[in-house]
PDB file of C-alpha atoms in Angstrom:
ATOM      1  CA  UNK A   6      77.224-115.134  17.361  1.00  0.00           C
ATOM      2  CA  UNK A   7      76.516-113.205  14.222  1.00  0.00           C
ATOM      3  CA  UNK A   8      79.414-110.316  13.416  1.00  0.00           C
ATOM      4  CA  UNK A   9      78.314-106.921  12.808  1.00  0.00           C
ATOM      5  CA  UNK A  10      79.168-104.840   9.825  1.00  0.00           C
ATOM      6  CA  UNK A  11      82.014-102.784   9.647  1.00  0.00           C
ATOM      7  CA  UNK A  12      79.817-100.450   9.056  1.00  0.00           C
ATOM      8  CA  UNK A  13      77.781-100.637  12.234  1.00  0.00           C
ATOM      9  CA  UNK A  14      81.104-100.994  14.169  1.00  0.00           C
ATOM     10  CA  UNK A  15      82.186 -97.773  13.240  1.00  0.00           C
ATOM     11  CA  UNK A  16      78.778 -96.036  13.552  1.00  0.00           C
ATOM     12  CA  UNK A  17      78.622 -97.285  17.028  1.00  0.00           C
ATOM     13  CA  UNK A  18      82.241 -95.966  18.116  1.00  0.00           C
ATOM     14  CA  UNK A  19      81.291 -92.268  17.423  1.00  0.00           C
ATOM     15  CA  UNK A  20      79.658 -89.746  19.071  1.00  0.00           C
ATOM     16  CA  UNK A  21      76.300 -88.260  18.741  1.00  0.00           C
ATOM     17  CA  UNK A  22      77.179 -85.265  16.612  1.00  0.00           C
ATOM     18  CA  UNK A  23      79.493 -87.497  14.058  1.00  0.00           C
ATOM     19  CA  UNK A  24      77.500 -90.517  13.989  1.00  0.00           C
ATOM     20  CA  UNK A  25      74.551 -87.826  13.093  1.00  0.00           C
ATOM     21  CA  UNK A  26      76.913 -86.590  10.540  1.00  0.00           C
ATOM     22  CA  UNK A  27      78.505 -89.861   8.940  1.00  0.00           C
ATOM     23  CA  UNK A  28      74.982 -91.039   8.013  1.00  0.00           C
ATOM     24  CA  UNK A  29      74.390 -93.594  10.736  1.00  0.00           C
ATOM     25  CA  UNK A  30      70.960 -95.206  11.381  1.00  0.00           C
ATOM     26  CA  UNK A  31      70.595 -94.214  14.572  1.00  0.00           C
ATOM     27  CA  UNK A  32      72.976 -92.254  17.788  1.00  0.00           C
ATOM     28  CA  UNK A  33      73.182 -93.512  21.023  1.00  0.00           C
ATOM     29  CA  UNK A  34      71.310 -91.294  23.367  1.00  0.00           C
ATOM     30  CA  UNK A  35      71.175 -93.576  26.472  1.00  0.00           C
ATOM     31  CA  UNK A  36      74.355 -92.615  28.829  1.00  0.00           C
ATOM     32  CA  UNK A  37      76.717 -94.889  29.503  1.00  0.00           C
ATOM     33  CA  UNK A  38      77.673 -95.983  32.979  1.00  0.00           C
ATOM     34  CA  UNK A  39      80.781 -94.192  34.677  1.00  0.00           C
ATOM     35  CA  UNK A  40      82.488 -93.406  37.510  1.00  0.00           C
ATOM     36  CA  UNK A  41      82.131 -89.457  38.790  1.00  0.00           C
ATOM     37  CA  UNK A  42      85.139 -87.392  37.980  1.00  0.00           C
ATOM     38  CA  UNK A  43      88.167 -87.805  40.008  1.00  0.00           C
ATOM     39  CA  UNK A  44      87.593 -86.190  43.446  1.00  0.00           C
ATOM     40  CA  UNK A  45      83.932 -85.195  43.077  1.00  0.00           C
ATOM     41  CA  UNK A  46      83.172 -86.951  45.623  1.00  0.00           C
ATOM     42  CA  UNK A  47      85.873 -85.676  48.475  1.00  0.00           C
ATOM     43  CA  UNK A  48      84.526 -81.972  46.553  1.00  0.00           C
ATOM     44  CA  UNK A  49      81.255 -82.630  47.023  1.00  0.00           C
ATOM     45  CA  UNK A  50      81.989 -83.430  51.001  1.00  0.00           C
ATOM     46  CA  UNK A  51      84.635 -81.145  51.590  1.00  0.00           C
ATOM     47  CA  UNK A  52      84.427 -78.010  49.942  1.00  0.00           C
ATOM     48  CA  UNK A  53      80.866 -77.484  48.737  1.00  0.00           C
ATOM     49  CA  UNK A  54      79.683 -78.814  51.852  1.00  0.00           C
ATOM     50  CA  UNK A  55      76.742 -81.067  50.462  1.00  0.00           C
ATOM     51  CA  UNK A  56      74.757 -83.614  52.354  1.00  0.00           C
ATOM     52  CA  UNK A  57      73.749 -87.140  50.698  1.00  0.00           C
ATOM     53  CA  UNK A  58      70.133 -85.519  50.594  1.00  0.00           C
ATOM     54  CA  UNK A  59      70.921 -82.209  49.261  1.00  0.00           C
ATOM     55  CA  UNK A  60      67.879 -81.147  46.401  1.00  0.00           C
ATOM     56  CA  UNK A  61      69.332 -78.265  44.223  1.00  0.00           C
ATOM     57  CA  UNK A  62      66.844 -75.932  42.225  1.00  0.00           C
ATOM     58  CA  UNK A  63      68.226 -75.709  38.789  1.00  0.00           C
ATOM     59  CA  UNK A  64      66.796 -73.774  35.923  1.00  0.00           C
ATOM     60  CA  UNK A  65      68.022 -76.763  33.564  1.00  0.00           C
ATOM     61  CA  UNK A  66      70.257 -75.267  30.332  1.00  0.00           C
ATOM     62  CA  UNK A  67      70.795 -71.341  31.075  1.00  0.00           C
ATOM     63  CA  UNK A  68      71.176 -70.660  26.999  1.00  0.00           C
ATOM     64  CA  UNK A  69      66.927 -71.250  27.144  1.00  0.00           C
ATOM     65  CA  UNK A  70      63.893 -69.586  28.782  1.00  0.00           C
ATOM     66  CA  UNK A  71      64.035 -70.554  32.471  1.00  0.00           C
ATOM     67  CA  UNK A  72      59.834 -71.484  32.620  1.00  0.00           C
ATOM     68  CA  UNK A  73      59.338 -72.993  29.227  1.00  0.00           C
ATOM     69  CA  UNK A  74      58.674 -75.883  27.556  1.00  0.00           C
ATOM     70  CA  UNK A  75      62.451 -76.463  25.354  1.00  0.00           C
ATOM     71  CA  UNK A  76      64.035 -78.732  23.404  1.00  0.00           C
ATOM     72  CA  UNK A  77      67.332 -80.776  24.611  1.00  0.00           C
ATOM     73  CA  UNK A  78      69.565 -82.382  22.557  1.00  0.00           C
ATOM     74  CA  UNK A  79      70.600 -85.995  23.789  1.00  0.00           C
ATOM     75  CA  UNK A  80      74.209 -85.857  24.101  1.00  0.00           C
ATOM     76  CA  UNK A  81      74.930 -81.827  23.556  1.00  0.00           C
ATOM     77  CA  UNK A  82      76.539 -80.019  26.343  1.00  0.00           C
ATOM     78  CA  UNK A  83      74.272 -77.838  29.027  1.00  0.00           C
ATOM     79  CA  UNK A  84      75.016 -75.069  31.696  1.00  0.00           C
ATOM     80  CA  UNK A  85      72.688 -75.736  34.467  1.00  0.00           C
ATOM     81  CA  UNK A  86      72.115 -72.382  36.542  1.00  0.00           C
ATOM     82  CA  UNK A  87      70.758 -71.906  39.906  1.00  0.00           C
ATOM     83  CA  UNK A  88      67.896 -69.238  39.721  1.00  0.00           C
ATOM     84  CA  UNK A  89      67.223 -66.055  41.775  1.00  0.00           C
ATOM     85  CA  UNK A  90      64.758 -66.198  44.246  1.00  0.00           C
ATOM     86  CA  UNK A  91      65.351 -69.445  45.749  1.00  0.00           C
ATOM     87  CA  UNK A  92      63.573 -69.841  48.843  1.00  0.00           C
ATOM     88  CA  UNK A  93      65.429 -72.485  50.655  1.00  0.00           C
ATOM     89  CA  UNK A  94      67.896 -71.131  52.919  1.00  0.00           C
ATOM     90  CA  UNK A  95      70.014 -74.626  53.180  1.00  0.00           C
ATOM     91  CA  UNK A  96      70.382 -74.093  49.346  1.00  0.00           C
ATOM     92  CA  UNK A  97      71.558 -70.403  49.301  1.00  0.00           C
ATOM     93  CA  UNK A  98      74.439 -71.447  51.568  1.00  0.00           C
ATOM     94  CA  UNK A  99      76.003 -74.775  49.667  1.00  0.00           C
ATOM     95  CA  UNK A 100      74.587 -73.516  46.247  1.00  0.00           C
ATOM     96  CA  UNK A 101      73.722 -69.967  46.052  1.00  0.00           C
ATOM     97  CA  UNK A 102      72.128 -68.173  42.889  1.00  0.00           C
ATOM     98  CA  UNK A 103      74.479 -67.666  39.806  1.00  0.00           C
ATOM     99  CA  UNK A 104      76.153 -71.172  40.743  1.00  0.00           C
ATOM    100  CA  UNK A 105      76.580 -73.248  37.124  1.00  0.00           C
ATOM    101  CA  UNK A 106      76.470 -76.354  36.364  1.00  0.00           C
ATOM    102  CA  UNK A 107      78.050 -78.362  34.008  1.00  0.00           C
ATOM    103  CA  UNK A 108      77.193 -81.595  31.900  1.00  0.00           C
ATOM    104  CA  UNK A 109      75.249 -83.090  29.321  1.00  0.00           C
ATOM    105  CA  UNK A 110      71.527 -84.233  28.150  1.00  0.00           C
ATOM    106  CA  UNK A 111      70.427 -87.573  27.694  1.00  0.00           C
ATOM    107  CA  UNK A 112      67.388 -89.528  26.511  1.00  0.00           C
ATOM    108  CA  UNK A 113      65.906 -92.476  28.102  1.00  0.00           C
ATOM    109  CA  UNK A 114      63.165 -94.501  26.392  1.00  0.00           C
ATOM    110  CA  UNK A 115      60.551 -96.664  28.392  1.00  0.00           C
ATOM    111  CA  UNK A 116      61.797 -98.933  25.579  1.00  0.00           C
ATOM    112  CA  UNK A 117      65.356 -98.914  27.302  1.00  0.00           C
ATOM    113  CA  UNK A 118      63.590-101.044  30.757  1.00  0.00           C
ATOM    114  CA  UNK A 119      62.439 -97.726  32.499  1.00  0.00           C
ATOM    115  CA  UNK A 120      58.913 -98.494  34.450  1.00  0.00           C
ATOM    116  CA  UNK A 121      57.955 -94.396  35.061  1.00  0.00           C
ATOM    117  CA  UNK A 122      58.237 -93.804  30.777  1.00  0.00           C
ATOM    118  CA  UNK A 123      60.864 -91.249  29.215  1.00  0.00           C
ATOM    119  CA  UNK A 124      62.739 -89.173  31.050  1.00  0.00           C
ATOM    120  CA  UNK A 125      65.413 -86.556  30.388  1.00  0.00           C
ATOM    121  CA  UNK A 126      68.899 -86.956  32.164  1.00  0.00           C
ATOM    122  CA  UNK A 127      71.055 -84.665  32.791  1.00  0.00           C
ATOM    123  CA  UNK A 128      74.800 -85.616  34.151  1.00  0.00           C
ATOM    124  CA  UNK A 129      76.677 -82.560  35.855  1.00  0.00           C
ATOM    125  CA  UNK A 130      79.845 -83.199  36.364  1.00  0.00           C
ATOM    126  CA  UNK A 131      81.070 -79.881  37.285  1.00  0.00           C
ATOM    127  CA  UNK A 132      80.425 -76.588  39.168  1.00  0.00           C
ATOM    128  CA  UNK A 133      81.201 -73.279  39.733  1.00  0.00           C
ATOM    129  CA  UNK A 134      80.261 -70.949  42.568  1.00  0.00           C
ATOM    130  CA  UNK A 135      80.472 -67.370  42.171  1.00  0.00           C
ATOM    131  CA  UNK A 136      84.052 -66.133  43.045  1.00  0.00           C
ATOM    132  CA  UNK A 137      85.144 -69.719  43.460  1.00  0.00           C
ATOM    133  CA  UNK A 138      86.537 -72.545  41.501  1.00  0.00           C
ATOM    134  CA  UNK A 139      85.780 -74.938  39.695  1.00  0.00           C
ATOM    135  CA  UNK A 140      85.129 -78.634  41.153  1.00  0.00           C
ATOM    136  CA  UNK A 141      84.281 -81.705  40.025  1.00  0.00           C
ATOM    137  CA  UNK A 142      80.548 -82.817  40.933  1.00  0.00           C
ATOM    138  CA  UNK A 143      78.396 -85.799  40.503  1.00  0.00           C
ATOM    139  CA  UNK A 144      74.927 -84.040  40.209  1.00  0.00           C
ATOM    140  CA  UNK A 145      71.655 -85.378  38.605  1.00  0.00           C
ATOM    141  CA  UNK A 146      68.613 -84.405  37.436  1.00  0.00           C
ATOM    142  CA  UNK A 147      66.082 -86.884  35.901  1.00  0.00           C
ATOM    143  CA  UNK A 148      62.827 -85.259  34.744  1.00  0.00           C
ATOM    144  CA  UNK A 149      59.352 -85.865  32.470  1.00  0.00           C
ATOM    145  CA  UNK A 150      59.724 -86.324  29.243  1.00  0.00           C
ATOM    146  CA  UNK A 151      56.939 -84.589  27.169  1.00  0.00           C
ATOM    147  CA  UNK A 152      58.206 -84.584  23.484  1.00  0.00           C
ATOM    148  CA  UNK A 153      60.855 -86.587  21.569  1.00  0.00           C
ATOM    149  CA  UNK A 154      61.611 -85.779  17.853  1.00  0.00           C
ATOM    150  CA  UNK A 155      64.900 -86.610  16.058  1.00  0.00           C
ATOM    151  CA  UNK A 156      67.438 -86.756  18.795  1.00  0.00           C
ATOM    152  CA  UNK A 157      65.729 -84.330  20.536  1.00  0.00           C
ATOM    153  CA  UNK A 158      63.697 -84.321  23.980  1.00  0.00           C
ATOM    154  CA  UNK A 159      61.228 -81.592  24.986  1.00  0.00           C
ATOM    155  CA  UNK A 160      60.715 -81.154  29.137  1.00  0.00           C
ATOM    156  CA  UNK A 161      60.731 -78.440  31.097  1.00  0.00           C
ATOM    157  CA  UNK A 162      63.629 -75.767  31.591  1.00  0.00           C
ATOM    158  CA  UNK A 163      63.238 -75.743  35.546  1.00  0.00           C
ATOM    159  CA  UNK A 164      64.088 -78.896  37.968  1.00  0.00           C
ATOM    160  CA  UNK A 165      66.234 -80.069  40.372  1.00  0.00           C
ATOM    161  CA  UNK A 166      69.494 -81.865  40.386  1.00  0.00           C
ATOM    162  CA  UNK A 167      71.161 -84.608  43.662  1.00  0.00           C
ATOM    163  CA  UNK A 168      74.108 -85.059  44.268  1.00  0.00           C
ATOM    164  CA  UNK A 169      75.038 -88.716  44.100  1.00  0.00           C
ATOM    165  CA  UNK A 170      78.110 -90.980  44.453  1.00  0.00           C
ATOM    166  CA  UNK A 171      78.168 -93.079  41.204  1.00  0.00           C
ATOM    167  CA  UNK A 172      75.960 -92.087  38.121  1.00  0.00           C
ATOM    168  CA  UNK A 173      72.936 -93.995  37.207  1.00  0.00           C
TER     169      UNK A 173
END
């Protein structure tokens, strides 16, 4: 087995932002695989009250227009926002609007085995209700990829997120 260079060793041990930084060839942008937080799961059940088919209306990263066409940054931290006007009335009562969402972008390639092309992934792995705490969620949302330029993935700033038990 051939070794790798100290040099790729190293590159491969940081982080998006300092592997960007120290030089490195390239960043890893595909997530790794990883239990949810400690008690999302008993949160997700007990306290927020949500359903193994629960679909949550998100408008994606709040810091960017809600309807447009924006740029994510694989590995850079997101706030997730449910939107006024939701229609679902399931949705207003286990995630009303002004509930945030917190996580992190991702990239995956149709290079890294994915049949349906790029995608955008976004891990949430906590929430806050208005006038509640915090709690520690296991929420996705996987969408259309339509641009991908230098670390960065263009899709649109509205979607929806599921609960799961594990990530993908």
């Amino acid at each position: 087995m051939p070794k790798k260079s100290v040099a790729a060793v190293e590159c491969a041990s940081l982080s998006l932002v300092a592997a960007l930084a120290a030089g490195c060839p390239g960043a890893q942008i595909r997530p790794e695989s990883f239990t949810c937080p400690a008690g999302a799961e008993e949160a997700m059940r007990e306290q927020l009250h949500w359903g193994g088919s629960e679909v949550l209306s998100l408008k994606l990263d709040d810091r960017q227009s809600e309807w447009d066409e924006v740029w994510f940054t694989a590995g850079a931290e997101v706030v997730g926002v449910v939107p006024k006007g939701i229609s679902s009335d399931r949705q207003k009562a286990v995630a009303p609007p002004g509930t945030r969402f917190y996580g992190k972008a991702y990239y995956l390639s149709d290079k890294m085995g994915r049949a349906d092309g790029p995608a955008l992934v976004i891990r949430y792995d906590r929430v806050k209700l208005p006038g509640q705490d915090d709690y520690p969620v296991c929420v996705v949302h996987e969408g259309t990829v339509l641009a991908f330029k230098d670390g960065r993935v263009k899709a649109l700033n509205r979607g929806v997120g599921f609960p799961v038990d594990r990530w993908p």
